[in-house]
mmCIF file of C-alpha atoms in Angstrom:
data_model
loop_
_atom_site.group_PDB
_atom_site.id
_atom_site.type_symbol
_atom_site.label_atom_id
_atom_site.label_comp_id
_atom_site.label_asym_id
_atom_site.label_seq_id
_atom_site.Cartn_x
_atom_site.Cartn_y
_atom_site.Cartn_z
ATOM 1 C CA UNK A 784 2.327 -73.396 -19.998
ATOM 2 C CA UNK A 785 3.724 -70.803 -22.404
ATOM 3 C CA UNK A 786 2.191 -68.023 -20.341
ATOM 4 C CA UNK A 787 3.717 -69.430 -17.146
ATOM 5 C CA UNK A 788 7.190 -69.669 -18.692
ATOM 6 C CA UNK A 789 6.802 -66.171 -20.090
ATOM 7 C CA UNK A 790 5.821 -64.774 -16.680
ATOM 8 C CA UNK A 791 8.838 -66.452 -15.050
ATOM 9 C CA UNK A 792 11.154 -64.914 -17.636
ATOM 10 C CA UNK A 793 9.477 -61.522 -17.247
ATOM 11 C CA UNK A 794 9.911 -61.602 -13.458
ATOM 12 C CA UNK A 795 13.539 -62.684 -13.835
ATOM 13 C CA UNK A 796 14.148 -59.760 -16.174
ATOM 14 C CA UNK A 797 12.520 -57.375 -13.695
ATOM 15 C CA UNK A 798 14.684 -58.790 -10.923
ATOM 16 C CA UNK A 799 17.684 -58.429 -13.213
ATOM 17 C CA UNK A 800 16.992 -54.718 -13.562
ATOM 18 C CA UNK A 801 17.024 -54.365 -9.766
ATOM 19 C CA UNK A 802 20.225 -56.400 -9.450
ATOM 20 C CA UNK A 803 21.952 -54.359 -12.137
ATOM 21 C CA UNK A 804 21.109 -51.121 -10.357
ATOM 22 C CA UNK A 805 22.614 -52.383 -7.110
ATOM 23 C CA UNK A 806 26.006 -52.779 -8.792
ATOM 24 C CA UNK A 807 26.063 -49.093 -9.714
ATOM 25 C CA UNK A 808 26.857 -46.434 -7.069
ATOM 26 C CA UNK A 809 24.068 -43.934 -6.571
ATOM 27 C CA UNK A 810 21.405 -46.070 -8.262
ATOM 28 C CA UNK A 811 18.710 -47.285 -5.887
ATOM 29 C CA UNK A 812 17.551 -50.870 -6.257
ATOM 30 C CA UNK A 813 14.365 -49.900 -4.429
ATOM 31 C CA UNK A 814 13.689 -47.180 -6.987
ATOM 32 C CA UNK A 815 14.161 -49.597 -9.883
ATOM 33 C CA UNK A 816 11.908 -52.103 -8.103
ATOM 34 C CA UNK A 817 9.232 -49.398 -8.024
ATOM 35 C CA UNK A 818 9.729 -48.664 -11.716
ATOM 36 C CA UNK A 819 9.362 -52.307 -12.767
ATOM 37 C CA UNK A 820 6.474 -52.978 -10.364
ATOM 38 C CA UNK A 821 8.287 -55.407 -8.066
ATOM 39 C CA UNK A 822 8.582 -53.351 -4.894
ATOM 40 C CA UNK A 823 5.477 -54.487 -2.983
ATOM 41 C CA UNK A 824 5.985 -58.131 -3.989
ATOM 42 C CA UNK A 825 9.611 -58.118 -2.850
ATOM 43 C CA UNK A 826 8.965 -56.401 0.486
ATOM 44 C CA UNK A 827 5.833 -58.404 1.268
ATOM 45 C CA UNK A 828 7.388 -61.687 0.174
ATOM 46 C CA UNK A 829 10.589 -61.117 2.115
ATOM 47 C CA UNK A 830 8.577 -60.184 5.194
ATOM 48 C CA UNK A 831 6.513 -63.379 5.067
ATOM 49 C CA UNK A 832 9.640 -65.502 4.502
ATOM 50 C CA UNK A 833 11.293 -63.959 7.564
ATOM 51 C CA UNK A 834 8.153 -64.574 9.637
ATOM 52 C CA UNK A 835 7.907 -68.152 8.375
ATOM 53 C CA UNK A 836 11.514 -68.935 9.254
ATOM 54 C CA UNK A 837 11.107 -67.357 12.666
ATOM 55 C CA UNK A 838 7.983 -69.390 13.428
ATOM 56 C CA UNK A 839 9.601 -72.584 12.155
ATOM 57 C CA UNK A 840 12.630 -72.085 14.403
ATOM 58 C CA UNK A 841 10.507 -71.302 17.463
ATOM 59 C CA UNK A 842 7.576 -73.709 16.941
ATOM 60 C CA UNK A 843 9.143 -76.968 15.719
ATOM 61 C CA UNK A 844 11.591 -77.470 18.639
ATOM 62 C CA UNK A 845 8.685 -76.929 21.041
ATOM 63 C CA UNK A 846 6.507 -79.531 19.317
ATOM 64 C CA UNK A 847 4.018 -77.013 17.952
ATOM 65 C CA UNK A 848 4.427 -78.233 14.392
ATOM 66 C CA UNK A 849 4.981 -76.326 11.161
ATOM 67 C CA UNK A 850 1.472 -75.007 10.549
ATOM 68 C CA UNK A 851 2.130 -71.394 11.505
ATOM 69 C CA UNK A 852 5.340 -71.319 9.486
ATOM 70 C CA UNK A 853 3.689 -72.862 6.423
ATOM 71 C CA UNK A 854 0.877 -70.327 6.714
ATOM 72 C CA UNK A 855 3.407 -67.520 6.255
ATOM 73 C CA UNK A 856 5.198 -69.301 3.406
ATOM 74 C CA UNK A 857 1.894 -69.726 1.547
ATOM 75 C CA UNK A 858 1.407 -65.957 1.590
ATOM 76 C CA UNK A 859 4.553 -65.494 -0.533
ATOM 77 C CA UNK A 860 4.078 -65.144 -4.283
ATOM 78 C CA UNK A 861 6.852 -67.612 -5.107
ATOM 79 C CA UNK A 862 6.178 -67.427 -8.850
ATOM 80 C CA UNK A 863 7.318 -63.797 -8.685
ATOM 81 C CA UNK A 864 9.860 -63.919 -5.873
ATOM 82 C CA UNK A 865 12.050 -66.843 -6.964
ATOM 83 C CA UNK A 866 12.560 -65.775 -10.619
ATOM 84 C CA UNK A 867 13.116 -62.182 -9.483
ATOM 85 C CA UNK A 868 15.763 -63.185 -6.936
ATOM 86 C CA UNK A 869 17.532 -65.397 -9.473
ATOM 87 C CA UNK A 870 17.498 -62.557 -11.975
ATOM 88 C CA UNK A 871 18.829 -60.160 -9.332
ATOM 89 C CA UNK A 872 21.726 -62.436 -8.384
ATOM 90 C CA UNK A 873 22.782 -63.162 -11.973
ATOM 91 C CA UNK A 874 22.451 -59.534 -13.071
ATOM 92 C CA UNK A 875 24.361 -58.259 -10.025
ATOM 93 C CA UNK A 876 27.359 -60.444 -10.856
ATOM 94 C CA UNK A 877 27.264 -59.617 -14.574
ATOM 95 C CA UNK A 878 26.844 -55.901 -13.889
ATOM 96 C CA UNK A 879 29.783 -55.920 -11.487
ATOM 97 C CA UNK A 880 31.930 -57.464 -14.199
ATOM 98 C CA UNK A 881 30.642 -55.737 -17.329
ATOM 99 C CA UNK A 882 28.570 -52.624 -16.623
ATOM 100 C CA UNK A 883 30.205 -51.055 -13.564
ATOM 101 C CA UNK A 884 33.543 -50.433 -15.389
ATOM 102 C CA UNK A 885 31.608 -48.870 -18.284
ATOM 103 C CA UNK A 886 29.755 -46.548 -15.911
ATOM 104 C CA UNK A 887 33.035 -45.602 -14.247
ATOM 105 C CA UNK A 888 34.503 -44.607 -17.616
ATOM 106 C CA UNK A 889 31.408 -42.570 -18.625
ATOM 107 C CA UNK A 890 30.241 -41.425 -15.205
ATOM 108 C CA UNK A 891 28.747 -38.100 -16.247
ATOM 109 C CA UNK A 892 26.504 -39.563 -18.938
ATOM 110 C CA UNK A 893 25.511 -42.569 -16.824
ATOM 111 C CA UNK A 894 24.576 -40.402 -13.858
ATOM 112 C CA UNK A 895 22.618 -38.063 -16.125
ATOM 113 C CA UNK A 896 20.591 -41.004 -17.460
ATOM 114 C CA UNK A 897 19.816 -42.297 -13.969
ATOM 115 C CA UNK A 898 19.086 -38.760 -12.724
ATOM 116 C CA UNK A 899 16.279 -38.565 -15.282
ATOM 117 C CA UNK A 900 15.046 -42.041 -14.352
ATOM 118 C CA UNK A 901 14.789 -41.257 -10.627
ATOM 119 C CA UNK A 902 13.323 -37.792 -11.211
ATOM 120 C CA UNK A 903 10.428 -39.242 -13.199
ATOM 121 C CA UNK A 904 10.055 -42.106 -10.720
ATOM 122 C CA UNK A 905 9.127 -39.649 -7.942
ATOM 123 C CA UNK A 906 5.604 -39.765 -9.340
ATOM 124 C CA UNK A 907 5.188 -43.413 -8.237
ATOM 125 C CA UNK A 908 5.414 -43.003 -4.431
ATOM 126 C CA UNK A 909 3.870 -39.522 -4.659
ATOM 127 C CA UNK A 910 0.641 -40.955 -6.057
ATOM 128 C CA UNK A 911 1.005 -44.502 -4.694
ATOM 129 C CA UNK A 912 -1.375 -44.119 -1.752
ATOM 130 C CA UNK A 913 -4.114 -42.557 -3.837
ATOM 131 C CA UNK A 914 -4.605 -39.831 -1.218
ATOM 132 C CA UNK A 915 -4.239 -36.084 -1.327
ATOM 133 C CA UNK A 916 -1.125 -34.663 0.302
ATOM 134 C CA UNK A 917 -1.602 -32.118 3.067
ATOM 135 C CA UNK A 918 0.771 -29.295 3.964
ATOM 136 C CA UNK A 919 2.496 -31.277 6.719
ATOM 137 C CA UNK A 920 3.068 -34.164 4.280
ATOM 138 C CA UNK A 921 5.068 -31.827 2.044
ATOM 139 C CA UNK A 922 6.986 -30.583 5.080
ATOM 140 C CA UNK A 923 7.821 -34.135 6.171
ATOM 141 C CA UNK A 924 8.946 -35.036 2.651
ATOM 142 C CA UNK A 925 11.110 -31.901 2.570
ATOM 143 C CA UNK A 926 12.823 -32.836 5.846
ATOM 144 C CA UNK A 927 13.495 -36.368 4.534
ATOM 145 C CA UNK A 928 14.790 -34.940 1.264
ATOM 146 C CA UNK A 929 17.220 -32.650 3.093
ATOM 147 C CA UNK A 930 18.516 -35.528 5.227
ATOM 148 C CA UNK A 931 18.933 -37.734 2.167
ATOM 149 C CA UNK A 932 20.633 -34.881 0.289
ATOM 150 C CA UNK A 933 23.156 -34.389 3.108
ATOM 151 C CA UNK A 934 23.883 -38.127 3.396
ATOM 152 C CA UNK A 935 24.390 -38.467 -0.353
ATOM 153 C CA UNK A 936 26.861 -35.588 -0.314
ATOM 154 C CA UNK A 937 29.198 -37.187 2.231
ATOM 155 C CA UNK A 938 32.720 -37.961 0.991
ATOM 156 C CA UNK A 939 33.903 -41.556 0.989
ATOM 157 C CA UNK A 940 35.594 -43.190 3.989
ATOM 158 C CA UNK A 941 38.221 -45.915 3.905
ATOM 159 C CA UNK A 942 37.205 -48.732 6.260
ATOM 160 C CA UNK A 943 39.265 -51.939 6.442
ATOM 161 C CA UNK A 944 37.977 -55.155 4.854
ATOM 162 C CA UNK A 945 37.795 -56.952 8.184
ATOM 163 C CA UNK A 946 35.028 -59.603 8.248
ATOM 164 C CA UNK A 947 33.182 -57.806 11.060
ATOM 165 C CA UNK A 948 33.257 -54.524 9.118
ATOM 166 C CA UNK A 949 32.145 -56.250 5.923
ATOM 167 C CA UNK A 950 29.281 -57.975 7.789
ATOM 168 C CA UNK A 951 27.839 -54.747 9.225
ATOM 169 C CA UNK A 952 28.443 -52.810 6.003
ATOM 170 C CA UNK A 953 26.458 -55.429 4.080
ATOM 171 C CA UNK A 954 23.659 -55.299 6.662
ATOM 172 C CA UNK A 955 23.369 -51.531 6.221
ATOM 173 C CA UNK A 956 23.689 -51.687 2.436
ATOM 174 C CA UNK A 957 20.854 -54.191 2.101
ATOM 175 C CA UNK A 958 18.626 -51.830 4.098
ATOM 176 C CA UNK A 959 19.358 -49.197 1.467
ATOM 177 C CA UNK A 960 18.338 -51.713 -1.208
ATOM 178 C CA UNK A 961 14.761 -51.878 0.079
ATOM 179 C CA UNK A 962 14.475 -48.094 0.512
ATOM 180 C CA UNK A 963 13.675 -46.304 -2.756
ATOM 181 C CA UNK A 964 16.109 -43.454 -3.228
ATOM 182 C CA UNK A 965 18.851 -45.023 -1.123
ATOM 183 C CA UNK A 966 21.588 -46.904 -2.933
ATOM 184 C CA UNK A 967 23.299 -49.906 -1.375
ATOM 185 C CA UNK A 968 26.270 -49.425 -3.675
ATOM 186 C CA UNK A 969 26.523 -45.789 -2.632
ATOM 187 C CA UNK A 970 26.581 -46.814 1.028
ATOM 188 C CA UNK A 971 29.454 -49.183 0.258
ATOM 189 C CA UNK A 972 31.205 -46.425 -1.663
ATOM 190 C CA UNK A 973 30.800 -44.029 1.267
ATOM 191 C CA UNK A 974 32.313 -46.657 3.576
ATOM 192 C CA UNK A 975 35.189 -47.352 1.196
ATOM 193 C CA UNK A 976 34.055 -50.940 0.568
ATOM 194 C CA UNK A 977 32.588 -50.637 -2.921
ATOM 195 C CA UNK A 978 35.786 -51.453 -4.828
ATOM 196 C CA UNK A 979 36.780 -54.355 -2.498
ATOM 197 C CA UNK A 980 33.287 -55.826 -2.873
ATOM 198 C CA UNK A 981 33.293 -55.523 -6.675
ATOM 199 C CA UNK A 982 36.789 -57.030 -6.762
ATOM 200 C CA UNK A 983 35.630 -59.930 -4.573
ATOM 201 C CA UNK A 984 32.744 -60.629 -6.948
ATOM 202 C CA UNK A 985 35.009 -60.557 -9.998
ATOM 203 C CA UNK A 986 37.588 -62.821 -8.339
ATOM 204 C CA UNK A 987 34.965 -65.141 -6.758
ATOM 205 C CA UNK A 988 36.475 -64.504 -3.300
ATOM 206 C CA UNK A 989 34.221 -66.950 -1.428
ATOM 207 C CA UNK A 990 35.248 -66.013 2.162
ATOM 208 C CA UNK A 991 34.542 -62.310 1.523
ATOM 209 C CA UNK A 992 31.341 -63.044 -0.396
ATOM 210 C CA UNK A 993 30.102 -65.441 2.316
ATOM 211 C CA UNK A 994 30.526 -62.846 5.065
ATOM 212 C CA UNK A 995 28.902 -60.210 2.877
ATOM 213 C CA UNK A 996 25.900 -62.431 2.079
ATOM 214 C CA UNK A 997 25.484 -63.317 5.757
ATOM 215 C CA UNK A 998 25.422 -59.617 6.610
ATOM 216 C CA UNK A 999 22.863 -58.984 3.872
ATOM 217 C CA UNK A 1000 20.584 -61.743 5.148
ATOM 218 C CA UNK A 1001 20.839 -60.439 8.715
ATOM 219 C CA UNK A 1002 20.139 -56.844 7.753
ATOM 220 C CA UNK A 1003 17.251 -57.840 5.514
ATOM 221 C CA UNK A 1004 15.678 -60.034 8.201
ATOM 222 C CA UNK A 1005 15.800 -57.188 10.721
ATOM 223 C CA UNK A 1006 14.739 -54.307 8.484
ATOM 224 C CA UNK A 1007 12.266 -55.773 6.024
ATOM 225 C CA UNK A 1008 9.741 -56.608 8.751
ATOM 226 C CA UNK A 1009 9.793 -52.999 9.914
ATOM 227 C CA UNK A 1010 9.224 -51.741 6.392
ATOM 228 C CA UNK A 1011 6.506 -54.323 5.750
ATOM 229 C CA UNK A 1012 4.699 -53.211 8.915
ATOM 230 C CA UNK A 1013 4.928 -49.553 7.879
ATOM 231 C CA UNK A 1014 3.651 -50.232 4.356
ATOM 232 C CA UNK A 1015 0.739 -52.318 5.650
ATOM 233 C CA UNK A 1016 -0.279 -50.066 8.554
ATOM 234 C CA UNK A 1017 0.982 -46.574 7.654
ATOM 235 C CA UNK A 1018 1.084 -46.773 3.883
ATOM 236 C CA UNK A 1019 0.526 -43.122 3.012
ATOM 237 C CA UNK A 1020 3.026 -41.687 5.503
ATOM 238 C CA UNK A 1021 5.603 -44.287 4.475
ATOM 239 C CA UNK A 1022 5.234 -43.251 0.834
ATOM 240 C CA UNK A 1023 5.574 -39.591 1.833
ATOM 241 C CA UNK A 1024 8.886 -40.401 3.526
ATOM 242 C CA UNK A 1025 10.053 -42.495 0.569
ATOM 243 C CA UNK A 1026 9.209 -39.667 -1.830
ATOM 244 C CA UNK A 1027 11.376 -37.298 0.195
ATOM 245 C CA UNK A 1028 14.244 -39.790 0.369
ATOM 246 C CA UNK A 1029 14.134 -40.311 -3.376
ATOM 247 C CA UNK A 1030 14.083 -36.576 -4.064
ATOM 248 C CA UNK A 1031 17.112 -35.967 -1.842
ATOM 249 C CA UNK A 1032 18.958 -38.925 -3.361
ATOM 250 C CA UNK A 1033 19.152 -37.058 -6.658
ATOM 251 C CA UNK A 1034 22.205 -35.388 -5.103
ATOM 252 C CA UNK A 1035 24.146 -38.633 -5.556
ATOM 253 C CA UNK A 1036 23.235 -38.724 -9.250
ATOM 254 C CA UNK A 1037 24.116 -35.144 -10.142
ATOM 255 C CA UNK A 1038 26.295 -35.571 -13.239
ATOM 256 C CA UNK A 1039 28.664 -32.725 -12.461
ATOM 257 C CA UNK A 1040 30.457 -33.857 -9.308
ATOM 258 C CA UNK A 1041 33.839 -35.263 -8.359
ATOM 259 C CA UNK A 1042 34.583 -38.609 -6.708
ATOM 260 C CA UNK A 1043 34.627 -36.727 -3.379
ATOM 261 C CA UNK A 1044 31.086 -35.437 -4.023
ATOM 262 C CA UNK A 1045 32.201 -31.861 -4.757
ATOM 263 C CA UNK A 1046 29.984 -29.997 -7.232
ATOM 264 C CA UNK A 1047 31.846 -29.238 -10.462
ATOM 265 C CA UNK A 1048 31.193 -26.673 -13.223
ATOM 266 C CA UNK A 1049 28.708 -27.874 -15.824
ATOM 267 C CA UNK A 1050 30.372 -29.170 -18.999
ATOM 268 C CA UNK A 1051 29.158 -30.923 -22.148
ATOM 269 C CA UNK A 1052 25.668 -29.712 -21.291
ATOM 270 C CA UNK A 1053 23.720 -30.655 -24.479
ATOM 271 C CA UNK A 1054 24.714 -34.347 -24.459
ATOM 272 C CA UNK A 1055 24.388 -34.672 -20.685
ATOM 273 C CA UNK A 1056 20.925 -33.091 -20.631
ATOM 274 C CA UNK A 1057 19.903 -35.356 -23.517
ATOM 275 C CA UNK A 1058 20.727 -38.383 -21.383
ATOM 276 C CA UNK A 1059 18.652 -36.875 -18.551
ATOM 277 C CA UNK A 1060 15.678 -36.401 -20.864
ATOM 278 C CA UNK A 1061 15.983 -39.938 -22.228
ATOM 279 C CA UNK A 1062 15.970 -41.376 -18.709
ATOM 280 C CA UNK A 1063 12.983 -39.222 -17.752
ATOM 281 C CA UNK A 1064 11.010 -40.236 -20.859
ATOM 282 C CA UNK A 1065 11.730 -43.962 -20.371
ATOM 283 C CA UNK A 1066 10.180 -43.955 -16.892
ATOM 284 C CA UNK A 1067 7.339 -41.644 -17.944
ATOM 285 C CA UNK A 1068 6.429 -44.006 -20.776
ATOM 286 C CA UNK A 1069 6.598 -46.942 -18.354
ATOM 287 C CA UNK A 1070 4.283 -45.192 -15.877
ATOM 288 C CA UNK A 1071 1.764 -44.275 -18.595
ATOM 289 C CA UNK A 1072 1.805 -47.834 -19.950
ATOM 290 C CA UNK A 1073 1.301 -49.279 -16.466
ATOM 291 C CA UNK A 1074 -1.600 -46.909 -15.738
ATOM 292 C CA UNK A 1075 -3.286 -47.742 -19.040
ATOM 293 C CA UNK A 1076 -2.826 -51.447 -18.341
ATOM 294 C CA UNK A 1077 -4.368 -51.033 -14.888
ATOM 295 C CA UNK A 1078 -7.261 -48.988 -16.249
ATOM 296 C CA UNK A 1079 -7.892 -51.610 -18.932
ATOM 297 C CA UNK A 1080 -8.025 -54.354 -16.306
ATOM 298 C CA UNK A 1081 -10.496 -52.352 -14.206
ATOM 299 C CA UNK A 1082 -12.684 -51.246 -17.144
ATOM 300 C CA UNK A 1083 -12.333 -53.842 -19.897
ATOM 301 C CA UNK A 1084 -15.442 -52.715 -21.784
ATOM 302 C CA UNK A 1085 -14.005 -49.266 -22.289
ATOM 303 C CA UNK A 1086 -11.121 -50.759 -24.259
ATOM 304 C CA UNK A 1087 -13.087 -53.175 -26.444
ATOM 305 C CA UNK A 1088 -12.885 -52.654 -30.187
ATOM 306 C CA UNK A 1089 -15.596 -50.394 -31.489
ATOM 307 C CA UNK A 1090 -17.828 -51.886 -34.241
ATOM 308 C CA UNK A 1091 -16.973 -50.881 -37.802
ATOM 309 C CA UNK A 1092 -19.663 -48.692 -39.419
#
């Protein structure tokens, strides 16, 4: 029982890390999900939930029963998904209230830290398929990186907070959540809806939040199935594209830039670079630990205690 409770707490904490990242402009929730090992579970689980709901809605009214829907629901790892989603929701609200203002007041250092995190995290999709990259893979990743770099350098707009605008903005932002390297908060910032959304969360503006959540659900339902299909049927190419997107997204985390995304002269270099290195080392240590854990699971005898002579 203790192990089960511990695993629920661990998954909630991992979800909390993803939720926290989504409250911070430029930080990709998908990237953090990769770092904490939740990405495949979240995408696969969300895809099966969407399929289950779709089959329930289409089958039950026609008298076909719930078997096909329940089959999809049984494929979801609920012990991971539910705690992770709860952790994401709680952390998102807390981060919007507590962490986002802190990041805004120390933007250069915060971006430097996350720059190092994402830079080290490139190793995860790069090696995720377990296949050797060919020349055209590098070219494809480069094209995706350039596109991501250009998008992340766009100055912010100023769209109105009309419910229709909020709905579609949320639908697009949630797509960025499930794409490593793309930040949902950055999309909102580029559309001019980041501050209104954070203000709505702090003030518990239920009408705004309801429209936003509805847009998120719609966008997720439409996009997650596409991504699930790509990961299941074109895994290597999908990871190549994601690697490029993540590399280009580093533009949004460059510490020396203005609010309008203009590159500024480099200042306070020693402290800023230190934050970069710390972020890089945190993810590197996490990757090494995860690889050792995986190797131990695959070759337990290799890690048994040697006899004392």
